[in-house]
mmCIF file of C-alpha atoms in Angstrom:
data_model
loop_
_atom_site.group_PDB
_atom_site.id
_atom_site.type_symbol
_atom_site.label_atom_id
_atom_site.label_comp_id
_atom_site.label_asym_id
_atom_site.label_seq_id
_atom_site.Cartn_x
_atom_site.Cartn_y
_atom_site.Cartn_z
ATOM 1 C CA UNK X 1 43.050 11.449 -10.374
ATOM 2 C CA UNK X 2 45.646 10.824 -7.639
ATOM 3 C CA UNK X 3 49.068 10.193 -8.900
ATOM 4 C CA UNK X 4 51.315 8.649 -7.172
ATOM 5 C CA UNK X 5 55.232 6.775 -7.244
ATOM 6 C CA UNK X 6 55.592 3.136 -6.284
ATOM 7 C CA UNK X 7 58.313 2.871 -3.273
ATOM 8 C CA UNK X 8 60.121 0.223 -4.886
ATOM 9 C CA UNK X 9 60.772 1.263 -8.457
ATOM 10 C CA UNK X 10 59.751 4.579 -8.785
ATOM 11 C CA UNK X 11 56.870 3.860 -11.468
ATOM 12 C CA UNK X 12 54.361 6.360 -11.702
ATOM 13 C CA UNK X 13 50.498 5.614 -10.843
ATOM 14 C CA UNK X 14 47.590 6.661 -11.305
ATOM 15 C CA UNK X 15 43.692 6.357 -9.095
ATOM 16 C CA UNK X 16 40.491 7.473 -9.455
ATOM 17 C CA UNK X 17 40.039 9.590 -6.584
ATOM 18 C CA UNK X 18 37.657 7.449 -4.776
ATOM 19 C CA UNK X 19 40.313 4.321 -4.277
ATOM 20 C CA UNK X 20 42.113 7.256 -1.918
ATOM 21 C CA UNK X 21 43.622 4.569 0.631
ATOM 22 C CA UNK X 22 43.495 1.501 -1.009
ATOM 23 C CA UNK X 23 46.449 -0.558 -1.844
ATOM 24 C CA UNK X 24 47.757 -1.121 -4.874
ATOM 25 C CA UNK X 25 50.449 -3.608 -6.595
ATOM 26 C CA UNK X 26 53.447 -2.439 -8.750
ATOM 27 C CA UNK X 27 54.477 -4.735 -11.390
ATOM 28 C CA UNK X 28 57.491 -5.047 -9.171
ATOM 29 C CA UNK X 29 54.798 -6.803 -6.895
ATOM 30 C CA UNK X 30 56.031 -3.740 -4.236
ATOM 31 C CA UNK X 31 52.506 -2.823 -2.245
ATOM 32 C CA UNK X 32 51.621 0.741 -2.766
ATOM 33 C CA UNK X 33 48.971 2.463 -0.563
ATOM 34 C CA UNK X 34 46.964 4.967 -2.525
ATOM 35 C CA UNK X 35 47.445 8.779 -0.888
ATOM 36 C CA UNK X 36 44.911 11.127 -0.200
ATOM 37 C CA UNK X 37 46.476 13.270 -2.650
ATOM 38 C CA UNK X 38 49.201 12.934 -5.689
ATOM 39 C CA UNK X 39 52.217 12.852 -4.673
ATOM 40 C CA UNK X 40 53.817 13.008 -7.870
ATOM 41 C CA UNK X 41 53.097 15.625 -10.599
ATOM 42 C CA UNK X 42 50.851 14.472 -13.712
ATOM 43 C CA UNK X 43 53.123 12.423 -16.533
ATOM 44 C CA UNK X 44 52.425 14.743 -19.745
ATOM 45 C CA UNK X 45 50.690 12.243 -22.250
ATOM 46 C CA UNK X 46 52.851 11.039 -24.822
ATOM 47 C CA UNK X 47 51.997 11.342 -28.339
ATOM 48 C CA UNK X 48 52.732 8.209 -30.932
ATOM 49 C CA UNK X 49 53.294 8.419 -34.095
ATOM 50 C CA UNK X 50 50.651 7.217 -36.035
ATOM 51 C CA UNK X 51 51.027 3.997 -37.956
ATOM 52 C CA UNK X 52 49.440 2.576 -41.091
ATOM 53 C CA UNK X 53 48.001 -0.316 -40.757
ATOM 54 C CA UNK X 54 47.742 -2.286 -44.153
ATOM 55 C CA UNK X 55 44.118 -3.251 -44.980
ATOM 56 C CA UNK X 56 42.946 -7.412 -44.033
ATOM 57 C CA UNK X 57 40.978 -8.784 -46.759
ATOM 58 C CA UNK X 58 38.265 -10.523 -45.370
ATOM 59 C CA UNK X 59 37.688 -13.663 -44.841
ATOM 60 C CA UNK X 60 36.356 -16.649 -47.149
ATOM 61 C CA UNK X 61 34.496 -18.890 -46.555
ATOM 62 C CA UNK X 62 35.824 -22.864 -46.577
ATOM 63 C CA UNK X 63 33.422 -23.610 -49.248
ATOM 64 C CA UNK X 64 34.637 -21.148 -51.842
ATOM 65 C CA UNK X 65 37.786 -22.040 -53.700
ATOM 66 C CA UNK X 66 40.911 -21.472 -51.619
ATOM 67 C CA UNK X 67 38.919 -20.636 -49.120
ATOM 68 C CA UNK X 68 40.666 -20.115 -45.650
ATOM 69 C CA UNK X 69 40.521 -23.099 -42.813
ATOM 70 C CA UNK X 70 39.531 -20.994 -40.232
ATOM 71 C CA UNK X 71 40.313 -22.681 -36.419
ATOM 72 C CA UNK X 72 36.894 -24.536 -35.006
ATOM 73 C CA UNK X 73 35.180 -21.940 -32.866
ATOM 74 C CA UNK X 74 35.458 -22.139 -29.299
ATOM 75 C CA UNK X 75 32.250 -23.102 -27.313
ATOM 76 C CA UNK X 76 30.719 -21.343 -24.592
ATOM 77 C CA UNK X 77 29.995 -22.223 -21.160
ATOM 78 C CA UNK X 78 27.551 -25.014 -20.904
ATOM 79 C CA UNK X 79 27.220 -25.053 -24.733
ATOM 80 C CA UNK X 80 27.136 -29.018 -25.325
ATOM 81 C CA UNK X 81 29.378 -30.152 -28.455
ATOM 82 C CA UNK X 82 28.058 -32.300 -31.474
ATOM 83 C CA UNK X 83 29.974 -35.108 -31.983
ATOM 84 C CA UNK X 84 30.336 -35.803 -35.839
ATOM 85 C CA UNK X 85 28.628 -39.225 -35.622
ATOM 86 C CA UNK X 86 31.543 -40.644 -38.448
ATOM 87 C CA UNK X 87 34.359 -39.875 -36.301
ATOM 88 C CA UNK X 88 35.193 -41.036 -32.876
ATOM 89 C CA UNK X 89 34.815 -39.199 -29.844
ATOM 90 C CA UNK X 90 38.237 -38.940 -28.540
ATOM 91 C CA UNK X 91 40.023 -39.232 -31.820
ATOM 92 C CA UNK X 92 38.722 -36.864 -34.229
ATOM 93 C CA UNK X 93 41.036 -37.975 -37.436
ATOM 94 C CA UNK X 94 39.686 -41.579 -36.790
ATOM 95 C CA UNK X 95 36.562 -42.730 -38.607
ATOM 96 C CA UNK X 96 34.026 -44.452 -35.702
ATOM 97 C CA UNK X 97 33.577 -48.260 -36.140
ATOM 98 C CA UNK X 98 31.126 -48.722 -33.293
ATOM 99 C CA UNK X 99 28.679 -46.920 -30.886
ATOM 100 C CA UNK X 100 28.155 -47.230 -26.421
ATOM 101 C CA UNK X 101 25.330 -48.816 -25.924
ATOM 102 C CA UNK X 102 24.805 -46.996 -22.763
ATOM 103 C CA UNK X 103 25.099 -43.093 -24.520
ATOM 104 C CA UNK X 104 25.041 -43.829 -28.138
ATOM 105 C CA UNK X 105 28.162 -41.562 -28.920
ATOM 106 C CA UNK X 106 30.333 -43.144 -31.952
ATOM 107 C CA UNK X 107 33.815 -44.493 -31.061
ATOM 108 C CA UNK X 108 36.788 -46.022 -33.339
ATOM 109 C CA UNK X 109 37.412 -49.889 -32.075
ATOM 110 C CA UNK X 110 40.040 -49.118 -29.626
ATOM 111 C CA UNK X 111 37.646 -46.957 -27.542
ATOM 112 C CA UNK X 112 35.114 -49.329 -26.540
ATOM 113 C CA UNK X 113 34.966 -52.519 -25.007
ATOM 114 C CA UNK X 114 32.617 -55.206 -24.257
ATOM 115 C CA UNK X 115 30.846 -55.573 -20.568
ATOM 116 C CA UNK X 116 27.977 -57.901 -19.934
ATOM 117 C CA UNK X 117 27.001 -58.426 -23.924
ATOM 118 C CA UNK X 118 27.132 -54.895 -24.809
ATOM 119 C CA UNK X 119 29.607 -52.507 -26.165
ATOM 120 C CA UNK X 120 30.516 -49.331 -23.866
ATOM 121 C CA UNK X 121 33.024 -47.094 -23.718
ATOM 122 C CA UNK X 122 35.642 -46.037 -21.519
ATOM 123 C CA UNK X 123 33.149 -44.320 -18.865
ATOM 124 C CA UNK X 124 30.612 -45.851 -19.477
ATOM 125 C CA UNK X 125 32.032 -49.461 -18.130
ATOM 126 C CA UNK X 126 33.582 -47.791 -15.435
ATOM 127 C CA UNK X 127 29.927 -46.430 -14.536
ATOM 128 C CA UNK X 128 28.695 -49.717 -14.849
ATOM 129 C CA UNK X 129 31.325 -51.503 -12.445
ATOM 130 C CA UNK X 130 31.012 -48.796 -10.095
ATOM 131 C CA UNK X 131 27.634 -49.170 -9.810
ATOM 132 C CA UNK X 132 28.048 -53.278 -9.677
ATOM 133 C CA UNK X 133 30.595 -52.942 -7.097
ATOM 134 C CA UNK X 134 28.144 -50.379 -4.966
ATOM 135 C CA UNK X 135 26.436 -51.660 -1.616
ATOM 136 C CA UNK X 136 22.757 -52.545 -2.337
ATOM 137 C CA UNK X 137 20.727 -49.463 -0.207
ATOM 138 C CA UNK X 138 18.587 -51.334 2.241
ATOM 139 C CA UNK X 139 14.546 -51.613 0.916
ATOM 140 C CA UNK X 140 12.438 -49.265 3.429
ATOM 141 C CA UNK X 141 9.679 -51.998 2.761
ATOM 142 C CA UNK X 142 12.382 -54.921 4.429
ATOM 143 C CA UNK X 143 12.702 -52.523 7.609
ATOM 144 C CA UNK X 144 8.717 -52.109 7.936
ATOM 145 C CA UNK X 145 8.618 -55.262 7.543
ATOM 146 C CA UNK X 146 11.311 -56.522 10.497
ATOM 147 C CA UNK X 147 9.736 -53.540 12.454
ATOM 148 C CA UNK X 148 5.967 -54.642 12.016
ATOM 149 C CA UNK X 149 7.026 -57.960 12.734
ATOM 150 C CA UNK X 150 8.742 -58.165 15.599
ATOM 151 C CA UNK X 151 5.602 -55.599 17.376
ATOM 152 C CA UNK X 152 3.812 -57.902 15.930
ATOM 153 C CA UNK X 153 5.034 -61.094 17.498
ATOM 154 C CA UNK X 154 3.902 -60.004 21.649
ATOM 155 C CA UNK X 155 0.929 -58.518 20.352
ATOM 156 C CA UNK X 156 -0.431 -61.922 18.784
ATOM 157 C CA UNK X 157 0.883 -64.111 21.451
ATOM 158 C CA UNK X 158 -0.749 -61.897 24.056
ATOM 159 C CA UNK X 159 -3.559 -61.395 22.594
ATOM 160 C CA UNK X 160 -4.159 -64.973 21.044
ATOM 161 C CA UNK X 161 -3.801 -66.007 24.709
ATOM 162 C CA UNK X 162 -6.714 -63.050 25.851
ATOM 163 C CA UNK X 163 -8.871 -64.279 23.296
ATOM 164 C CA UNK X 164 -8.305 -68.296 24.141
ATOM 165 C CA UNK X 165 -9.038 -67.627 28.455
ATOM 166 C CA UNK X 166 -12.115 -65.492 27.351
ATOM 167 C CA UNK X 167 -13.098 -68.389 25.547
ATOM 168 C CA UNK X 168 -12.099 -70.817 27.994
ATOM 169 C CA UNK X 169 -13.892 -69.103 31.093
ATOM 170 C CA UNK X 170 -17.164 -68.787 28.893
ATOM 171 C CA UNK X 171 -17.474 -65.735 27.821
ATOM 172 C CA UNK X 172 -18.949 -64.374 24.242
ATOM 173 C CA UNK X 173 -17.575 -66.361 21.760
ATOM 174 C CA UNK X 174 -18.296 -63.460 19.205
ATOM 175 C CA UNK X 175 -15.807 -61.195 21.441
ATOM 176 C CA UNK X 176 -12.821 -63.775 21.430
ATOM 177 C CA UNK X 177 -13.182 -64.159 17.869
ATOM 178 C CA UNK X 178 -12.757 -60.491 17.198
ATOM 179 C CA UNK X 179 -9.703 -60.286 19.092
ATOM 180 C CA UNK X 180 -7.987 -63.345 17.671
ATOM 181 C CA UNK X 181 -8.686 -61.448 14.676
ATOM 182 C CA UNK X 182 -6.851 -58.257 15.555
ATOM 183 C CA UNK X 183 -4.537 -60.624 16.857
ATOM 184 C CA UNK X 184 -3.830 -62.176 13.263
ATOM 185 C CA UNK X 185 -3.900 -59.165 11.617
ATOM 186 C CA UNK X 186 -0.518 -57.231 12.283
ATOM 187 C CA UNK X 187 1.342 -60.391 11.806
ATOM 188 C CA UNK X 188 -1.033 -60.643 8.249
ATOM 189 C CA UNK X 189 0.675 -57.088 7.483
ATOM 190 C CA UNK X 190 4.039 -57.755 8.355
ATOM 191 C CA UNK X 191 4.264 -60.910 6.135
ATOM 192 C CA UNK X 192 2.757 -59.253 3.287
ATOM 193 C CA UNK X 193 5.087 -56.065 3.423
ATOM 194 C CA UNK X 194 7.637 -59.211 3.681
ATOM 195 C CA UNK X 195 6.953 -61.122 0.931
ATOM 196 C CA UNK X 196 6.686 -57.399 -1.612
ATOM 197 C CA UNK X 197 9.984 -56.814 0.042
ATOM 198 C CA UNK X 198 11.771 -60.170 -0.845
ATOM 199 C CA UNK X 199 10.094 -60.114 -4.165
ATOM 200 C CA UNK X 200 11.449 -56.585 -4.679
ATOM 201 C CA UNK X 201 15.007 -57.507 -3.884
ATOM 202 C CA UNK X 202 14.729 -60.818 -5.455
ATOM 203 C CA UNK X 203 14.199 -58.624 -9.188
ATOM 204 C CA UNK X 204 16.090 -55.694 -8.815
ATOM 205 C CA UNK X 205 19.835 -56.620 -7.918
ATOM 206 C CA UNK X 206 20.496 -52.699 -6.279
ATOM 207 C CA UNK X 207 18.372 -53.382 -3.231
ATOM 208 C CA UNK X 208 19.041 -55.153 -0.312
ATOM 209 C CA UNK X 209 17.715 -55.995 3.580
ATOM 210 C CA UNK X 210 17.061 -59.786 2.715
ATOM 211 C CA UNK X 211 17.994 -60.799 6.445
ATOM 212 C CA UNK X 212 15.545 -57.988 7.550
ATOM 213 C CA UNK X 213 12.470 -58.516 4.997
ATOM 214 C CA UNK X 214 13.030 -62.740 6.467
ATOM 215 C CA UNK X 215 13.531 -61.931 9.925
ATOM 216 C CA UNK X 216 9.980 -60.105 9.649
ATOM 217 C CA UNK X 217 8.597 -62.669 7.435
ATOM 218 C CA UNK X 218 10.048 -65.279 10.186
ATOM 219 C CA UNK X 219 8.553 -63.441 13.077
ATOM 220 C CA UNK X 220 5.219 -63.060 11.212
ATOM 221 C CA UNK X 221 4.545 -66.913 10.501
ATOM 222 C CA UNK X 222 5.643 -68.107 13.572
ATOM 223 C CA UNK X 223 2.954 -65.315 15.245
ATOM 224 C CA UNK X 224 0.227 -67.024 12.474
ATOM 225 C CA UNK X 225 0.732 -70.389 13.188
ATOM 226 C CA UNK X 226 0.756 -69.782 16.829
ATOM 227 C CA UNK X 227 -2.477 -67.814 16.541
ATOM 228 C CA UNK X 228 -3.956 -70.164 14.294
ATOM 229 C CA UNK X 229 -2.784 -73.643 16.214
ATOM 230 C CA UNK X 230 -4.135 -72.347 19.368
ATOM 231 C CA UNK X 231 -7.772 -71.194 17.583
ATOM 232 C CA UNK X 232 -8.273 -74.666 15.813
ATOM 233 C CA UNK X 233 -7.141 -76.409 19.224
ATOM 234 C CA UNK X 234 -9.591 -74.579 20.617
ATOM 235 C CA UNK X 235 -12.463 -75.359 17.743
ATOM 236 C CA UNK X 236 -11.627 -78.593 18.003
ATOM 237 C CA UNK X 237 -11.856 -78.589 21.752
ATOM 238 C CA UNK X 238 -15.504 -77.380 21.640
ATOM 239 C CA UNK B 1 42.461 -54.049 -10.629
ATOM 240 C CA UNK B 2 40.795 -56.282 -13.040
ATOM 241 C CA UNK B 3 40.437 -55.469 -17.108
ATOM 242 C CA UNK B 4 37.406 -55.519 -18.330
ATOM 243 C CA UNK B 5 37.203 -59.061 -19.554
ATOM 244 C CA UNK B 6 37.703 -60.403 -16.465
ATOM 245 C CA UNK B 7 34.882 -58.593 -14.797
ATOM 246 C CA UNK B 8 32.430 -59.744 -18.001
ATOM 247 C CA UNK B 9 33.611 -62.924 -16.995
ATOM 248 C CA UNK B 10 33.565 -62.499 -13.358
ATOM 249 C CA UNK B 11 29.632 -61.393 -13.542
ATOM 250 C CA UNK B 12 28.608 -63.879 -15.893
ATOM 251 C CA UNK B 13 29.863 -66.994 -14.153
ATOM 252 C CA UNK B 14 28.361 -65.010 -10.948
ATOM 253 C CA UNK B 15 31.040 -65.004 -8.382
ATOM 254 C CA UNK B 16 30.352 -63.259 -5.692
ATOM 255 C CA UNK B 17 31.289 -60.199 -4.977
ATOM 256 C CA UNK B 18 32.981 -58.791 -2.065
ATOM 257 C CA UNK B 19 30.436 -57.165 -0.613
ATOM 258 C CA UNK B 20 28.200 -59.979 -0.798
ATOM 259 C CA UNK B 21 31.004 -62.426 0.531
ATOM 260 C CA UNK B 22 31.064 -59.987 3.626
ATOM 261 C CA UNK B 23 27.375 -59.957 4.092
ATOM 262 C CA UNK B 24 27.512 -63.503 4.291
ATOM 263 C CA UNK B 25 29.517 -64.019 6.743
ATOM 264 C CA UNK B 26 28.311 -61.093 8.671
ATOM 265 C CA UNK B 27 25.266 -63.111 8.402
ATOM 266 C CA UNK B 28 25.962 -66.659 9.449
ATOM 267 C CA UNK B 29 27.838 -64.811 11.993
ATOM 268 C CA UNK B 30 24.780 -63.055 13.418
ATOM 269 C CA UNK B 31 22.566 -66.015 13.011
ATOM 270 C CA UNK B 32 24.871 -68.354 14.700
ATOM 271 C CA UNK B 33 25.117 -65.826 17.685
ATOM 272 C CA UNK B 34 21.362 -65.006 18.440
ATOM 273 C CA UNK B 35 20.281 -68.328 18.259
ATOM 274 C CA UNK B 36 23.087 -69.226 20.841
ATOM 275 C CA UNK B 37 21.695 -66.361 22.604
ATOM 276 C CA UNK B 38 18.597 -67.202 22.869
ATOM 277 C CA UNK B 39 18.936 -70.807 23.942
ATOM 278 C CA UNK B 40 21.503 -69.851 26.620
ATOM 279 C CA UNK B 41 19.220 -66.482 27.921
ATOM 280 C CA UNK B 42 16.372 -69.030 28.149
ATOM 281 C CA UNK B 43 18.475 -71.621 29.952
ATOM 282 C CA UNK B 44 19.875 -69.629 32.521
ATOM 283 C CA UNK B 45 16.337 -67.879 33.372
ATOM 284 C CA UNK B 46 14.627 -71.793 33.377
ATOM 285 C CA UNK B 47 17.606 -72.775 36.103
ATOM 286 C CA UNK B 48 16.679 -69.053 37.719
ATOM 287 C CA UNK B 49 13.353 -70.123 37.687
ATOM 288 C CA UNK B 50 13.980 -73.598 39.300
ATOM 289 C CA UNK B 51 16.213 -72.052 42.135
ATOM 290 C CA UNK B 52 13.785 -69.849 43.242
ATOM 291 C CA UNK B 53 10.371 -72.112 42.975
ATOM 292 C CA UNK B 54 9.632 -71.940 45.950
ATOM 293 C CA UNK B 55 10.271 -68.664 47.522
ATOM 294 C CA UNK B 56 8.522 -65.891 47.781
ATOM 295 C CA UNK B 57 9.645 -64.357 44.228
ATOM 296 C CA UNK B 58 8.964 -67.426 42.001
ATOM 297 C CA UNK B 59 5.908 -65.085 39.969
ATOM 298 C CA UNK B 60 8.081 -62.383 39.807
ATOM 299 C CA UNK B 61 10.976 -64.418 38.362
ATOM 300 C CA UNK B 62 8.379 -66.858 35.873
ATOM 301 C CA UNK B 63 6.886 -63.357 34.370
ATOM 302 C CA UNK B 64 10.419 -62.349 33.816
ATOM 303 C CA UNK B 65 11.277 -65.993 32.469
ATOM 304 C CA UNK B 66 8.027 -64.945 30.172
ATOM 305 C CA UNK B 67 9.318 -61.907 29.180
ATOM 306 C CA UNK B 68 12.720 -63.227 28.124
ATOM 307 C CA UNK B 69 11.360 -66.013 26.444
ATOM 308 C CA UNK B 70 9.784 -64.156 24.137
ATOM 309 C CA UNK B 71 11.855 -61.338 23.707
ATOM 310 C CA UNK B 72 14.129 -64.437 22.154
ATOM 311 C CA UNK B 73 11.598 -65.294 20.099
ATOM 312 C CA UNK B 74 12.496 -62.067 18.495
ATOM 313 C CA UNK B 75 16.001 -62.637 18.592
ATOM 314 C CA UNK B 76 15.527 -65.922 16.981
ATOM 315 C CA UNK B 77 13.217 -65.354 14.521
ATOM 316 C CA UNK B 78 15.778 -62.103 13.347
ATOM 317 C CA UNK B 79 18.273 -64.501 13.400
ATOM 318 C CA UNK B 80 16.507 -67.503 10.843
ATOM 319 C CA UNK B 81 15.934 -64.356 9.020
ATOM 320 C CA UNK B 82 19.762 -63.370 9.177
ATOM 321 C CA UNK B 83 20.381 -67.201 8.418
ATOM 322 C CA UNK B 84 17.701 -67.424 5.700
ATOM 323 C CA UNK B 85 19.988 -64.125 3.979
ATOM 324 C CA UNK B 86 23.362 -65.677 4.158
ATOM 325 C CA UNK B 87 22.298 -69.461 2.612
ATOM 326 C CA UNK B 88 20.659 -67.447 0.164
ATOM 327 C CA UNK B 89 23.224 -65.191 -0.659
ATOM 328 C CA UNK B 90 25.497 -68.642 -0.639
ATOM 329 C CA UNK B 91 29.579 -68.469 0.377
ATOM 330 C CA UNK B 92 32.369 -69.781 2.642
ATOM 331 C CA UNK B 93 30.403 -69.762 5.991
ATOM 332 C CA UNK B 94 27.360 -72.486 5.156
ATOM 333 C CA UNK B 95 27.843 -74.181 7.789
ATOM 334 C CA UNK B 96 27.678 -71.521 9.957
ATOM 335 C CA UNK B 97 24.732 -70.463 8.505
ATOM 336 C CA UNK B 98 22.920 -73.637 8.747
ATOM 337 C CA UNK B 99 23.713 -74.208 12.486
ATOM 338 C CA UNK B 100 22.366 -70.760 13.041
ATOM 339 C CA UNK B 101 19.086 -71.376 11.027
ATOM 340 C CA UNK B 102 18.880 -75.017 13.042
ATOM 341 C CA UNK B 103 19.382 -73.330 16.537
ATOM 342 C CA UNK B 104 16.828 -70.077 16.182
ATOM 343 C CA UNK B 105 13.982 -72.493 13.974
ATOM 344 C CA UNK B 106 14.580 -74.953 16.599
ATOM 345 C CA UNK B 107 13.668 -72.186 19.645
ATOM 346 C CA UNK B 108 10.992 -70.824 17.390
ATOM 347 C CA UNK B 109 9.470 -74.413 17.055
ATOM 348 C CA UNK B 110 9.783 -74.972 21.072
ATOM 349 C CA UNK B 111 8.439 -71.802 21.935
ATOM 350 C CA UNK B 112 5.503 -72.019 19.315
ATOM 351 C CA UNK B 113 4.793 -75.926 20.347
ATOM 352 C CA UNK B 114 5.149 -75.359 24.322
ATOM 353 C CA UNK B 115 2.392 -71.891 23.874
ATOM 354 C CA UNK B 116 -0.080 -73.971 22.014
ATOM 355 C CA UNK B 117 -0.087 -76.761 24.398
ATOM 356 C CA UNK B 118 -3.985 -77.468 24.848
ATOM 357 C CA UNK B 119 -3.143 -78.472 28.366
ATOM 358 C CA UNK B 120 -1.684 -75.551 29.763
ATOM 359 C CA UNK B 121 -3.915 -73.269 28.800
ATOM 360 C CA UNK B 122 -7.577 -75.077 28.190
ATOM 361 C CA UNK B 123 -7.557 -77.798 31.411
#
């Protein structure tokens, strides 16, 4: 053990040997550095008089006549509290009149309120109009769609038009069809992936990217009925 | 800051909120502009391609008329999508969002009706 004074008041200290250099605070909030050896000769322990100490009866318990009411234990960390479901929540002397809707936890009538048709409490509505008030995230479906779409578009014009001058210069009618095929078939997928889309932001109020899923949807039919126009012209040509 | 009540009532009589209030006019907005775009890009490349007829780089300048035509088919058929949005989403900026939808449906009609003309491409 080194011992040691602090500079500022003169207390005496004592370290374990091993915290030899380390720095130390008086309760005078002076900054001692440990020495490498004491400094100060060894305080000579002091001896106390020994005190009685009058025996505690122990405890009762609340049930037994005049029982003690012993303070509520204190919870531990992450230990989750039961509400008593005839008080309220926040006010533990008042008897609970009603109960959230969203997490069923018993409240007097000044506690709760009522949002859309259904009682909530405090948090609860304020969850609620947050999450009102929150910008719709943007359906992934909606951007496939616009994407799909608008590739789609030169695709089906170009290759609506291949299909139509193979035709027209005679060649196998088998071989245009096939490509005015492929031709309809990435504007097909782009209007269904359109139409989930719309129909998925259409029920669920949280997701948007209308504009996008109709801009693909948009792109899509016009690339149809161009495909299609020019392939009945042509049927009806021959 | 509203109480409660008035955001019950608010919801149930569904006014529209904000953010929906900006969307729509972002989106008339938008739609309005590329389907001004498009008829203007496509104007100015038709007078390009009347200027230079007969020279030298007419089929270079009709392939990049081509081109630009129907790279504003895209632009107009994102903007009757952008229109489409903001008439659904309803607000202060209809009319704006109906002269969009009008102007890129119109190109898209053109465009559609002049590429499946029998007699350009099967005489």
């Amino acid at each position: 053990m080194i011992w040691f004074a602090c500079k500022q008041c003169g207390k005496r200290h004592g370290r374990p040997d091993n915290l030899a250099g380390t720095l130390v605070f008086c309760e005078c909030g002076q900054g001692n550095r440990v020495p490498w050896s004491s400094t100060v000769s060894e305080p000579e322990p002091v001896e106390e008089p020994l005190v009685p100490v009058p025996p505690v009866p122990p405890p009762r318990a609340r049930s037994e006549p005049g029982g003690f009411d012993l303070p509520p234990l204190r919870r531990r960390p992450g230990e989750r509290r039961q509400p008593d479901p005839a008080y309220c929540l926040n006010h533990a002397e008042v008897a609970s009149e009603q109960t959230c809707s969203d997490c069923r936890c018993p409240f007097c009538a000044a506690c709760v309120t009522t949002l859309q048709g259904k009682t909530l409490c405090g948090p609860c509505k304020n969850l609620r109009i947050r999450r009102l008030s929150r910008p719709a995230h943007v359906s992934a479906m909606a951007i496939v769609s616009l994407v799909v779409g608008l590739i789609g578009f030169p695709v089906a014009f170009f290759l609506t038009l291949y299909a139509v001058g193979q035709q027209v210069l005679g060649k196998s009618a088998a071989g245009s069809i096939v490509i005015w095929l492929m031709a309809l078939a990435v504007p097909a997928v782009a209007l269904t992936l359109a139409l989930l889309a719309l129909r998925e932001i259409e029920t669920k109020p949280q997701v948007g990217g209308r504009s996008l899923a109709a801009g693909g949807a948009v792109s899509a039919l016009a690339s149809l009925l161009h495909s299609i126009t020019l392939a009945i012209l042509l049927f009806l040509r021959d | 800051m509203l109480c409660a009540g008035c955001v019950d009532h608010a919801l149930e009589s569904g006014e529209t909120t904000p953010e929906k209030a900006r969307a729509h006019t972002r989106q008339a907005i938008l739609a309005l502009c590329f389907g001004i775009g498009a008829w203007i890009l496509s104007g100015g490349f038709l007078l390009l391609l009347a200027l230079v007829a007969h020279s030298s780089d007419a089929l270079m300048v009709g392939l990049l008329f081509l081109l630009v035509v129907i790279g504003n088919a895209l632009l107009a058929a994102a903007g009757v999508g952008q229109a489409l949005a903001a008439l659904r989403t309803r607000g202060n900026h209809m009319i704006l969002a109906t002269a969009g939808l009008i102007l890129n449906g119109l190109y898209l009609g053109v465009l559609v009706g002049l590429f499946s003309n029998p007699r350009g491409f099967l005489e």
